[in-house]
Coordinates of C-alpha atoms in Angstrom, one line a residue:
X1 CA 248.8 43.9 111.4
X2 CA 245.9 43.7 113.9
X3 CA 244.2 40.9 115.0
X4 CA 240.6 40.4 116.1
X5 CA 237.1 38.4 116.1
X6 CA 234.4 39.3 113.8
X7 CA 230.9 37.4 114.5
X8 CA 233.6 35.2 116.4
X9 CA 235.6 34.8 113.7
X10 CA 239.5 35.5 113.5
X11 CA 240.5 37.9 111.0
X12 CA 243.9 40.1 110.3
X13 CA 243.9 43.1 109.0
X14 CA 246.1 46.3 108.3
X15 CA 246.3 48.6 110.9
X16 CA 244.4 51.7 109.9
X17 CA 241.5 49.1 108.6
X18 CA 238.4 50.5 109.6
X19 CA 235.8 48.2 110.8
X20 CA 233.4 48.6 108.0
X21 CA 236.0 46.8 105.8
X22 CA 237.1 44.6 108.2
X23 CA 234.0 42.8 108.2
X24 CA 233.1 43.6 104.4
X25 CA 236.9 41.3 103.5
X26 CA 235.7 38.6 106.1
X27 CA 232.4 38.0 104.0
X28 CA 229.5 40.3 106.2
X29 CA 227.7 42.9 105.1
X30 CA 226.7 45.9 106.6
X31 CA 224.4 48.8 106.0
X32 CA 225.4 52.2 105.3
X33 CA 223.9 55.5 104.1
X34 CA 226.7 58.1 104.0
X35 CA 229.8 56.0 103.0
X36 CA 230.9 56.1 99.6
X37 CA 234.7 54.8 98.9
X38 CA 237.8 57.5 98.7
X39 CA 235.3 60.0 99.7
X40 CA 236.3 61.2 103.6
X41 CA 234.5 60.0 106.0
X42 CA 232.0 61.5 108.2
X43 CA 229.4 59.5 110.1
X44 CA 225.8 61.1 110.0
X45 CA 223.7 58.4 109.8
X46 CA 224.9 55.7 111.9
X47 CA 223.0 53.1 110.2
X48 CA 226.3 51.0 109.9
X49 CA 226.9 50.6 113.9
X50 CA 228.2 47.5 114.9
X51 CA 229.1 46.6 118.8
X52 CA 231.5 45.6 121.2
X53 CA 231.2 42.2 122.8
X54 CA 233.9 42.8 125.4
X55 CA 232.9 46.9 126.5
X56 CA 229.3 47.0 125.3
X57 CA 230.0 49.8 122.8
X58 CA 228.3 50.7 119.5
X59 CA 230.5 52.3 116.9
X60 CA 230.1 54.1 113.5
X61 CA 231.9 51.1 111.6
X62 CA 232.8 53.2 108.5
X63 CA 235.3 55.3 111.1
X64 CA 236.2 53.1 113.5
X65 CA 239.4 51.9 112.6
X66 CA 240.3 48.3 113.5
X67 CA 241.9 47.6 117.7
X68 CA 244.1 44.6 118.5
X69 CA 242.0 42.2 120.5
X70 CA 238.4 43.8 119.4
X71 CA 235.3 41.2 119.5
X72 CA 233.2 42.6 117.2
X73 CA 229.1 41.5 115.9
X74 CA 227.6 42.7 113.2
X75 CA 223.9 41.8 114.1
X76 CA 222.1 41.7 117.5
X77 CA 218.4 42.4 118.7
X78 CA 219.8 46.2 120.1
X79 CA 221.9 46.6 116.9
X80 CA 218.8 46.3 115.1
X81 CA 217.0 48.4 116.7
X82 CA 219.7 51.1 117.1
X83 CA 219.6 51.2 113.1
X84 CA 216.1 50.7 113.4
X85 CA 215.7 54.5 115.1
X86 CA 218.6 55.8 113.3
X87 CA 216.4 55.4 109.8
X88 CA 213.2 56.8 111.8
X89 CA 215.0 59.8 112.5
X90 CA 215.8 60.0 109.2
X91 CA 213.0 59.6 107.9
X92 CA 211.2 62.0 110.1
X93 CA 212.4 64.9 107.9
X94 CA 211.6 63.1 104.5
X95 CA 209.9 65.1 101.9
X96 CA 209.2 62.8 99.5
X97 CA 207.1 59.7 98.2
X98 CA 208.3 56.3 97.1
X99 CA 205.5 55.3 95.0
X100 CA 203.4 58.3 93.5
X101 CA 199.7 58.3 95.5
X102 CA 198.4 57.1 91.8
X103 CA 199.8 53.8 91.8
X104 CA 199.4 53.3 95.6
X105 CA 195.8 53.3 95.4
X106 CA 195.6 51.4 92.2
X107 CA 194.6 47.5 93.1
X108 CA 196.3 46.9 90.6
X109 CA 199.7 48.4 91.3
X110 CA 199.9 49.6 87.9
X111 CA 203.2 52.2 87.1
X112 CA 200.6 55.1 86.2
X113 CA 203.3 57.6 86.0
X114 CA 205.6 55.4 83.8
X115 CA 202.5 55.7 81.4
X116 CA 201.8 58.5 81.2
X117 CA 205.0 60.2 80.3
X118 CA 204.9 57.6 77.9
X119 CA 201.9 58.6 76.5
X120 CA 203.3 61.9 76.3
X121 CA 206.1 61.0 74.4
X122 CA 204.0 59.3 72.0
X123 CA 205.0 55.8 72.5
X124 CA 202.4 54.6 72.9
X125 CA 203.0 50.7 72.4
X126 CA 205.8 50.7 75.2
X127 CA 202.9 52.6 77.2
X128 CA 200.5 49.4 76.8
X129 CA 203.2 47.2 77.9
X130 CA 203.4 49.0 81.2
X131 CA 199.9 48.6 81.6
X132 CA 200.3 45.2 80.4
X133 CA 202.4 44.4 83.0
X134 CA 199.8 44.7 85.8
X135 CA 196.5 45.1 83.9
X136 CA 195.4 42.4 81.3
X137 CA 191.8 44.1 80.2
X138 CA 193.2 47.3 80.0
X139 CA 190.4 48.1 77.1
X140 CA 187.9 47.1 79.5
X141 CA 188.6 48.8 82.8
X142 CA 189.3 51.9 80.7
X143 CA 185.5 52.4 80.7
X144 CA 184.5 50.7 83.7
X145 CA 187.1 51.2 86.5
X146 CA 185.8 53.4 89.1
X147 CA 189.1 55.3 88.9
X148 CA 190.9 55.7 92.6
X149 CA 194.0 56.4 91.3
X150 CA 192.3 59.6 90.0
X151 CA 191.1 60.4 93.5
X152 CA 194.0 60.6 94.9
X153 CA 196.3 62.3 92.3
X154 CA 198.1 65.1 93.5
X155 CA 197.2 67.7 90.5
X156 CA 193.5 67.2 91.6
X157 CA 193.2 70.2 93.7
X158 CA 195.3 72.2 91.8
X159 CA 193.3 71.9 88.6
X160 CA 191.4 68.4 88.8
X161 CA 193.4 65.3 88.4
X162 CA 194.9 63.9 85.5
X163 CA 192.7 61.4 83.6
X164 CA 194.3 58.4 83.9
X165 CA 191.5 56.2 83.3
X166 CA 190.6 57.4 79.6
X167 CA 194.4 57.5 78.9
X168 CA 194.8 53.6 80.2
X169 CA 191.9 53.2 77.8
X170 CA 193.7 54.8 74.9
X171 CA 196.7 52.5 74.8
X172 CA 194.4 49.6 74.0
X173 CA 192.3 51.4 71.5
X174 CA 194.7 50.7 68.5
X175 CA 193.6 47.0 67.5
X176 CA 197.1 47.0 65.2
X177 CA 198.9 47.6 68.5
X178 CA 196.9 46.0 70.9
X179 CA 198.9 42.5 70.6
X180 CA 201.8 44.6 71.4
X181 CA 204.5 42.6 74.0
X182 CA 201.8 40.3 75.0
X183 CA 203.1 37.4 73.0
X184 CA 203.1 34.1 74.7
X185 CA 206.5 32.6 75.9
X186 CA 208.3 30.9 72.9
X187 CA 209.3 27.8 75.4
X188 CA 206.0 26.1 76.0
X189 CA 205.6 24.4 78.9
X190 CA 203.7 21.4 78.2
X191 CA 201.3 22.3 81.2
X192 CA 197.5 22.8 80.6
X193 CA 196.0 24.7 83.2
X194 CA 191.9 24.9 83.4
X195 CA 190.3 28.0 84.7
X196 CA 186.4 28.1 85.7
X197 CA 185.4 31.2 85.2
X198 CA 185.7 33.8 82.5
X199 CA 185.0 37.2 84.4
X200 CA 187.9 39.4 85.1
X201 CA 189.9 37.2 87.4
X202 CA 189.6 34.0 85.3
X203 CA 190.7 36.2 82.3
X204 CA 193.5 37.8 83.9
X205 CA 195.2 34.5 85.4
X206 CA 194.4 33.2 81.3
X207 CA 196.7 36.0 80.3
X208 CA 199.7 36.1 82.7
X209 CA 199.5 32.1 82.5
X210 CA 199.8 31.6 79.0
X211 CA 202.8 34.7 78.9
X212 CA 204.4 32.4 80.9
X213 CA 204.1 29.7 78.1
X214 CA 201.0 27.6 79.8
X215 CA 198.1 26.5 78.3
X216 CA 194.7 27.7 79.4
X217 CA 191.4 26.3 78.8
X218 CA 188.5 28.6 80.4
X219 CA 185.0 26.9 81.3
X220 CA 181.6 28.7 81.7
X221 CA 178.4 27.8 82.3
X222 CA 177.2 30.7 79.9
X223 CA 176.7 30.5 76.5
X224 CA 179.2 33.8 76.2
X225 CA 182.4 34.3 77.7
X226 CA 182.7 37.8 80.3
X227 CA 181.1 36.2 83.1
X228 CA 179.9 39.3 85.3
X229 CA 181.7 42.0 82.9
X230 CA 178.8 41.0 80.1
X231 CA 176.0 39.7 82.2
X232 CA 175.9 42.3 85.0
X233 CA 177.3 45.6 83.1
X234 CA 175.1 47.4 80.9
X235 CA 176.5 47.9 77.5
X236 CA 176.0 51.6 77.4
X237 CA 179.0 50.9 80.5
X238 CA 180.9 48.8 78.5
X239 CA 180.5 48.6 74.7
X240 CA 180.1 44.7 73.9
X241 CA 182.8 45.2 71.2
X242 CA 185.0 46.3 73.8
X243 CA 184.9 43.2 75.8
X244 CA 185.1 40.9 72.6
X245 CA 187.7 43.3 71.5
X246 CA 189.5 42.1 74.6
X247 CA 188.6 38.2 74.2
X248 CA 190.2 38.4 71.0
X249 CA 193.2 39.3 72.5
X250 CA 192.9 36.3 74.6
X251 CA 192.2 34.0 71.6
X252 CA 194.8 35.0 69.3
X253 CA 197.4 34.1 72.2
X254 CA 195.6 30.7 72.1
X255 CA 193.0 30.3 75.0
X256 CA 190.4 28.3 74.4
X257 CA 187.0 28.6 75.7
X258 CA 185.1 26.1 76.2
X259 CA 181.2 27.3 77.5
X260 CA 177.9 26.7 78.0
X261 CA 179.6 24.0 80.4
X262 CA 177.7 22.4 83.1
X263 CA 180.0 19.8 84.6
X264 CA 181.6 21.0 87.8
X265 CA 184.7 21.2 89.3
X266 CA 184.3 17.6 90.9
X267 CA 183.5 16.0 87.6
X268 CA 185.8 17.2 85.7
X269 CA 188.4 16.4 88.3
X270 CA 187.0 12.9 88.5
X271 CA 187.0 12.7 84.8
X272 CA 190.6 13.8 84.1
X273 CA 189.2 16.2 81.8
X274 CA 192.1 17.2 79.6
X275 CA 194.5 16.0 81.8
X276 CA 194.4 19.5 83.7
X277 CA 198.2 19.9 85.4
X278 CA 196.1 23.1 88.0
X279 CA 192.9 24.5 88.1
X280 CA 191.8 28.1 88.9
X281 CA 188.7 28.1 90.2
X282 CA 187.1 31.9 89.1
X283 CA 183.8 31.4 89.1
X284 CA 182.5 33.8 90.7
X285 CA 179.9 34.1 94.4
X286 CA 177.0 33.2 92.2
X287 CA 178.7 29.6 91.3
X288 CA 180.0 28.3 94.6
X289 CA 178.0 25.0 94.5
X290 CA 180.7 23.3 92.2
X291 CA 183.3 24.5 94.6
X292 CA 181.5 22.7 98.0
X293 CA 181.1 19.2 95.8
X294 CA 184.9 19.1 96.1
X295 CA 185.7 20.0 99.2
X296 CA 183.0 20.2 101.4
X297 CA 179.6 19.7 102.0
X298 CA 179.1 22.8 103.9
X299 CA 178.8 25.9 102.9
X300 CA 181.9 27.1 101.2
X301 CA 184.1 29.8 103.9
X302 CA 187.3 31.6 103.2
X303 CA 189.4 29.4 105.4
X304 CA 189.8 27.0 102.4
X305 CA 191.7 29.2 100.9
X306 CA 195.4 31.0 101.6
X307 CA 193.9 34.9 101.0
X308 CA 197.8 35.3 100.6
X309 CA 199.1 32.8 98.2
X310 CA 195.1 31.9 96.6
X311 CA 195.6 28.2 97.3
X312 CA 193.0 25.9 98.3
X313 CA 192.8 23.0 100.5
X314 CA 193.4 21.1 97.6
X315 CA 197.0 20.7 96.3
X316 CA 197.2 22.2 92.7
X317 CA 194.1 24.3 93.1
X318 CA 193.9 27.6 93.1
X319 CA 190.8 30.4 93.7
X320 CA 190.4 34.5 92.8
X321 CA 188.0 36.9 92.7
X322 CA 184.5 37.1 94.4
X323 CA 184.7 33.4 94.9
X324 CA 186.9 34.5 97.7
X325 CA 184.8 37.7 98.5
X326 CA 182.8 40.2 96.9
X327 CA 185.0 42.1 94.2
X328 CA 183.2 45.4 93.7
X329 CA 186.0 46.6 91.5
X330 CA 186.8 44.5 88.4
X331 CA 190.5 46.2 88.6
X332 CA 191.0 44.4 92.0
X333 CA 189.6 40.6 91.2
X334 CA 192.4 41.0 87.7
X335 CA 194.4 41.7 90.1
X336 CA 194.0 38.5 91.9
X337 CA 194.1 36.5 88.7
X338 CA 197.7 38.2 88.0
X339 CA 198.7 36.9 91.5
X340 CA 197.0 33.5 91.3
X341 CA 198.6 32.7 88.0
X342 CA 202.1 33.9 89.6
X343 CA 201.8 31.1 92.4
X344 CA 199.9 28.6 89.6
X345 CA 203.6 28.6 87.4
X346 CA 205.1 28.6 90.4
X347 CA 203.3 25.3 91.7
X348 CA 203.8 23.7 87.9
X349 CA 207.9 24.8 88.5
X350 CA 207.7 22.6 91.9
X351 CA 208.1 25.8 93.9
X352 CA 206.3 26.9 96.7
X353 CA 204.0 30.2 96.5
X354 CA 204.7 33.4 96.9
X355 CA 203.4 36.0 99.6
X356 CA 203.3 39.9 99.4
X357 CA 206.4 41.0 100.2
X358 CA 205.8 45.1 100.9
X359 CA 208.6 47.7 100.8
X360 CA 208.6 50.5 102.9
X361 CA 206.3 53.5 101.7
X362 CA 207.2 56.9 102.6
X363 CA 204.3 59.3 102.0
X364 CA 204.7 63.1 103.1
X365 CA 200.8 63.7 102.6
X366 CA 199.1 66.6 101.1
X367 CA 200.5 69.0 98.9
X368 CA 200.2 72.5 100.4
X369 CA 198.7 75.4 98.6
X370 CA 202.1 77.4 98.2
X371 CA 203.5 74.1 97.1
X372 CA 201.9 73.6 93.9
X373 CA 204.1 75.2 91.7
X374 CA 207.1 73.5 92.8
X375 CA 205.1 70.6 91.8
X376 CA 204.0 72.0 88.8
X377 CA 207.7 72.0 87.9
X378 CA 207.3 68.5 86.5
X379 CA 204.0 69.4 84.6
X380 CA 205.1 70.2 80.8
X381 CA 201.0 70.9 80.3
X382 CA 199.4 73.8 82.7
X383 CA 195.9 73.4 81.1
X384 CA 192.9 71.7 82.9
X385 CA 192.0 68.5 83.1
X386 CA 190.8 67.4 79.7
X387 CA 187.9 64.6 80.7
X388 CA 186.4 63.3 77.6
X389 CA 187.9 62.9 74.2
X390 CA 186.7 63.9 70.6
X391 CA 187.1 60.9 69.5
X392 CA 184.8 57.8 69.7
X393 CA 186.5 55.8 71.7
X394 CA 187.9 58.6 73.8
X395 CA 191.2 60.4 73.3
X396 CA 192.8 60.9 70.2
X397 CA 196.3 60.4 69.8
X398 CA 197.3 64.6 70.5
X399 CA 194.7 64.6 73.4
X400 CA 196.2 62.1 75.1
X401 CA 199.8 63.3 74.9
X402 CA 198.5 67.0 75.9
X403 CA 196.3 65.2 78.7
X404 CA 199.4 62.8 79.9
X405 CA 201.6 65.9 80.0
X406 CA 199.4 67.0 82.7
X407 CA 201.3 64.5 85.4
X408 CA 203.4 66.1 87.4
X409 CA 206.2 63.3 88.5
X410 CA 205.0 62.3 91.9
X411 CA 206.7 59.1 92.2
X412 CA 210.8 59.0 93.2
X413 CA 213.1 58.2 90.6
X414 CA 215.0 56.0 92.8
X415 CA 212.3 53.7 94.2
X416 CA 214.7 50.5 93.7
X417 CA 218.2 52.1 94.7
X418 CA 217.4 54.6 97.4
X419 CA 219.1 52.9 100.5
X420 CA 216.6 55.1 102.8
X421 CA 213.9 52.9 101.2
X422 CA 215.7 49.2 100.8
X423 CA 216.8 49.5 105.1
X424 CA 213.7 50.9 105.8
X425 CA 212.2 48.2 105.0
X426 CA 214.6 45.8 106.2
X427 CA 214.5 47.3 109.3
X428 CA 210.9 48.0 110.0
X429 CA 211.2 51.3 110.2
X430 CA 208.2 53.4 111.2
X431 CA 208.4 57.2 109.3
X432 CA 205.6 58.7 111.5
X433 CA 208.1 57.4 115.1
X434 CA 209.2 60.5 115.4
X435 CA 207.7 62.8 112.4
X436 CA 206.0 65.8 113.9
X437 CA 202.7 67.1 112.7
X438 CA 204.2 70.1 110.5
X439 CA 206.8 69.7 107.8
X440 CA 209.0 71.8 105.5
X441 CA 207.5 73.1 102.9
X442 CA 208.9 70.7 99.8
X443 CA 210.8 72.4 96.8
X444 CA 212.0 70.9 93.3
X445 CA 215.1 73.0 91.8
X446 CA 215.3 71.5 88.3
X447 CA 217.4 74.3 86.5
X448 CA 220.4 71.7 85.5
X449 CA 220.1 70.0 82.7
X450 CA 220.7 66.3 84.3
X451 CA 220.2 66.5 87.8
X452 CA 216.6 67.4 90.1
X453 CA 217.7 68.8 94.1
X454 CA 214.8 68.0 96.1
X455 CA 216.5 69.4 99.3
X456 CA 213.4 67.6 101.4
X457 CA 215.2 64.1 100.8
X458 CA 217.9 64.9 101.9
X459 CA 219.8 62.6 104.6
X460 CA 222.9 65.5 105.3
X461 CA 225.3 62.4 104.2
X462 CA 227.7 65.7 103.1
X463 CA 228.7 63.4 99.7
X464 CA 227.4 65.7 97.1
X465 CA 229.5 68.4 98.8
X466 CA 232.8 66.4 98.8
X467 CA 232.3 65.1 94.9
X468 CA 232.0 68.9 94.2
X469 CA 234.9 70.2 96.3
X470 CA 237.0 67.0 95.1
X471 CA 236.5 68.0 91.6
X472 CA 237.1 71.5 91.8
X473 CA 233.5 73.4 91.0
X474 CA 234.0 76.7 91.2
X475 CA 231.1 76.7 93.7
X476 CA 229.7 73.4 94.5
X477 CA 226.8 72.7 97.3
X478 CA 227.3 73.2 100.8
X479 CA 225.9 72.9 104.6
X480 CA 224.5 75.8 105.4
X481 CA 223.4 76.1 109.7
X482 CA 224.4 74.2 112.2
X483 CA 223.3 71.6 114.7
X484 CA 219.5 70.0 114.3
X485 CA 219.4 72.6 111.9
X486 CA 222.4 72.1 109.3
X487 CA 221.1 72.0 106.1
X488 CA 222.7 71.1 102.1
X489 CA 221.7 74.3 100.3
X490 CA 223.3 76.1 96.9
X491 CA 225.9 79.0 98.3
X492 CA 224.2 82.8 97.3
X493 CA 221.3 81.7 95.8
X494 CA 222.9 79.9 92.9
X495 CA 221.0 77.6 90.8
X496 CA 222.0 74.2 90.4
X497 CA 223.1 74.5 86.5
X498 CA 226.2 76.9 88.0
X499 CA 226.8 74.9 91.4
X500 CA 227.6 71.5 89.7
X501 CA 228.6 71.8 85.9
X502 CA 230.7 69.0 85.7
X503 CA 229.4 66.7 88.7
X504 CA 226.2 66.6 88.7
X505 CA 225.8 62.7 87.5
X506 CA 228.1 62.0 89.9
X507 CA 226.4 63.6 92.6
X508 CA 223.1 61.7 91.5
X509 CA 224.6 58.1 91.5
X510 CA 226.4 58.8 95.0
X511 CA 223.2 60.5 96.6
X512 CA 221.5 57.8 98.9
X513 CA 218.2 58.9 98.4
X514 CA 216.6 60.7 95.9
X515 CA 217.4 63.7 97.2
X516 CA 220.0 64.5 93.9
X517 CA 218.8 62.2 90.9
X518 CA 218.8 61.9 87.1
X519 CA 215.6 64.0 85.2
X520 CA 215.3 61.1 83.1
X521 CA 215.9 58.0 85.4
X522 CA 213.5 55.0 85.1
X523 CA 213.9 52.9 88.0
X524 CA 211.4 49.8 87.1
X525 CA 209.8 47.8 89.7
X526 CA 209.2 43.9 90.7
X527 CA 206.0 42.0 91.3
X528 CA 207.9 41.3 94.9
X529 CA 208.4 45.2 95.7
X530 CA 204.5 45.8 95.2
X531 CA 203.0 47.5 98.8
X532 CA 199.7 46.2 99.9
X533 CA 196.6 48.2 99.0
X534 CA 194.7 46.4 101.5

């Protein structure tokens, strides 16, 4: 047996033990990229380093077996950013995006390429609850959102990008469906929540709030409800029907509206109207005069309000939209209703609010011309872009499968489990420290039936190779080069279906990254992974 201290505390342990599981049996974890158990081991990354308190030393921990006497810590300021550079390294040779450019630029966050294969599979009710779960007018912004997620799609230089707006439109077009996973919760919480404002933030908080089993009661001083959506956009923009399409949506899951209201935020407050439990104040830049009568006589300034968590100076108040500044996309003040009503049922729970918390990105740019069709690759639709529909509304229900089969996968199919990723942005790393300005052409070989190789992912962790050798494929991948320049290729030109006929699942749960992964995996997302779009 051997003894020694780990984060000064005395452990024994088998000689042999290597330090990784030394520490891992005394309770602390560490990171690691390349170790996978009763695989060999072979240190490439050195993301799991740990040091020496006695000689100064780092070591790999998952091959450093165990010493008599060895004071070992797990954590430090240099450890950190030893692991911190080990990732950037890595990453500088990363092909690959975590979020497809799409949803990146969408305020909104909204999983655009969950959609639309979706769509092109013909569900099209689990495709409006995606959109459901980030958008709540999804009718609505179908005709009016300006649409940056199409400007920066990757199939728009190739043959124009694909229409994402019209097909976010069509999954709300089916009134039988349009109440589809947007039922309130079943355990109400006996909180009544009232909400100034019926524009698009106002309306979005409504909807996430009552999902969550709240009551909402929505004020306005017009004699309609739509705030800015009905009083400032034409109705050749947006068909009236459309937006009361949309309001009865919020009616049927029991919002009430109460307009033509005059009374402002301090009288109602004063008067316990309702016996409010939170107030959202969404009224809008044109109506900040109710706002300053309760909590200042001067003019009304963002420092009142938490731009992060949408609190107000006042406990149990929250703000959104252009009362905070000037939406001039309706996408992005829903947005902030979404995020206000998350912190408004987190305040009637007793909890404190929430702020963005923003994984790492990795973005490898723009495709290159001899890259498309390695992109394409994902595309089951090589036609143009179609950008109207026949039908009245917009797409029918074949032209929007044919239209959503345009996408061409951009997003990574591991964006929750890819360990590049989840250390990256524990550690801070920085994918441009030492990235240089050209790159590797990117390739996609998809000819197995269960597994994508994106060689551009990959970290050179050697696992794939070992799961193939330890299982006997007649071929299996392998490093081809040496040095800086060793690379995991298939042996003579093989194609993936012959190099891994009985592995290749295997290979795509053990791979690290992306680099090997399943055609049909569906990671889904959190409200907490969403990266900033500021």
């Amino acid at each position: 047996m051997v003894r020694l201290r780990i984060n000064d505390k005395p452990i024994t342990v088998e000689e042999g033990t290597t330090l990784l599981q030394a520490a891992h049996e005394a309770g602390f974890e560490i990171p690691t990229m390349c170790h996978l158990e009763k695989v060999s081991i072979h240190p490439s990354c050195m993301v799991c380093v740990v040091g020496d308190l006695d000689n100064g030393k780092m070591y790999p921990s998952c091959a450093m077996p165990v010493a008599e006497g060895m004071n070992i810590i797990t954590e430090s300021p240099e450890i950190h950013e030893f692991r911190k550079n080990a990732l950037e390294l890595l990453l500088s040779e990363h092909i690959g995006d975590c979020e497809a450019p799409c949803r990146l630029s969408c305020p909104a966050f909204m999983d655009i390429p969950l959609m639309n294969r979706l769509i092109a599979e013909g569900r099209f009710e689990e495709a409006l609850k995606v959109v459901r779960q980030e958008i709540a007018l999804p009718f609505i912004l179908g005709y009016i959102c300006p649409a940056p997620c199409e400007k920066a799609c990757k199939r728009k230089p190739i043959d124009g990008a694909v229409s994402i707006c019209l097909l976010k439109r069509f999954t709300a077009t089916d009134p039988q469906s349009r109440l589809s996973g947007i039922q309130p919760s079943s355990e109400k919480s006996g909180k009544r929540v009232a909400i100034l404002g019926t524009g698009p933030a106002g309306l979005s908080a409504a909807f996430y709030l009552m999902k969550l089993g709240h009551e909402c009661i929505l004020f306005d001083k017009q004699e309609m409800a739509g705030g800015a959506l009905r009083y400032s956009i034409s109705d050749s923009e947006l068909p009236r029907e459309v937006l009361d399409a949309e309001l009865d949506v919020l009616r049927q899951m029991g919002a009430i509206f109460i307009l033509n209201n005059t009374q402002s935020f301090t009288k109602l407050k004063e008067n316990g109207f309702g016996n409010f439990d939170a107030f959202i104040l969404a009224t809008g830049s044109q109506e900040l005069h109710p706002v300053n009568e309760a909590i200042s006589p001067e003019t009304f300034h963002h420092h009142f309000i938490n731009k992060e968590t949408f609190e107000t100076s006042i406990p149990g108040v929250f703000a959104c939209g252009n009362i905070m500044r000037e939406q001039k996309m309706a996408v992005r003040a829903g947005a902030q209703g979404k995020a206000a009503a998350i912190n408004v049922d987190r305040y009637l729970n007793g909890l404190s609010a929430l702020t963005e918390n923003t994984a790492f990105n990795s973005s490898f740019g723009i495709l290159k011309q001899e890259e498309y069709p390695e992109y394409m690759k994902e595309s089951s639709n090589p036609g143009e872009r179609l950008s109207e529909g026949s039908d009245s509304l917009g797409y029918t229900a074949i032209e929007a499968m044919q239209e959503a089969k345009r996408c061409m996968h951009c997003d990574c199919r591991k964006p929750q489990s890819c360990l590049l990723r989840i250390h990256a942005t524990q550690y801070g790393a920085d994918k441009k420290h030492y990235s240089s300005d050209e790159r590797e052409n990117l390739s996609k070989l998809m000819q197995n039936e269960w597994i994508v190789f994106e060689p551009g992912k990959c970290i050179k962790c050697g696992l794939c190779i070992e799961i193939t050798a330890r299982e006997a494929e007649p071929l299996g991948l392998t490093f081809i080069g040496r040095g800086f320049d060793v690379k995991v290729k298939t042996p003579f030109n093989k194609d993936t279906r012959e190099l891994m006929q009985r592995t290749a699942l295997a290979c795509a749960k053990a791979c690290p990254t992306a680099a090997i992964s399943e055609k049909l995996s569906e990671e889904r997302h959190s409200q907490s992974e969403k990266p900033s779009n500021e």
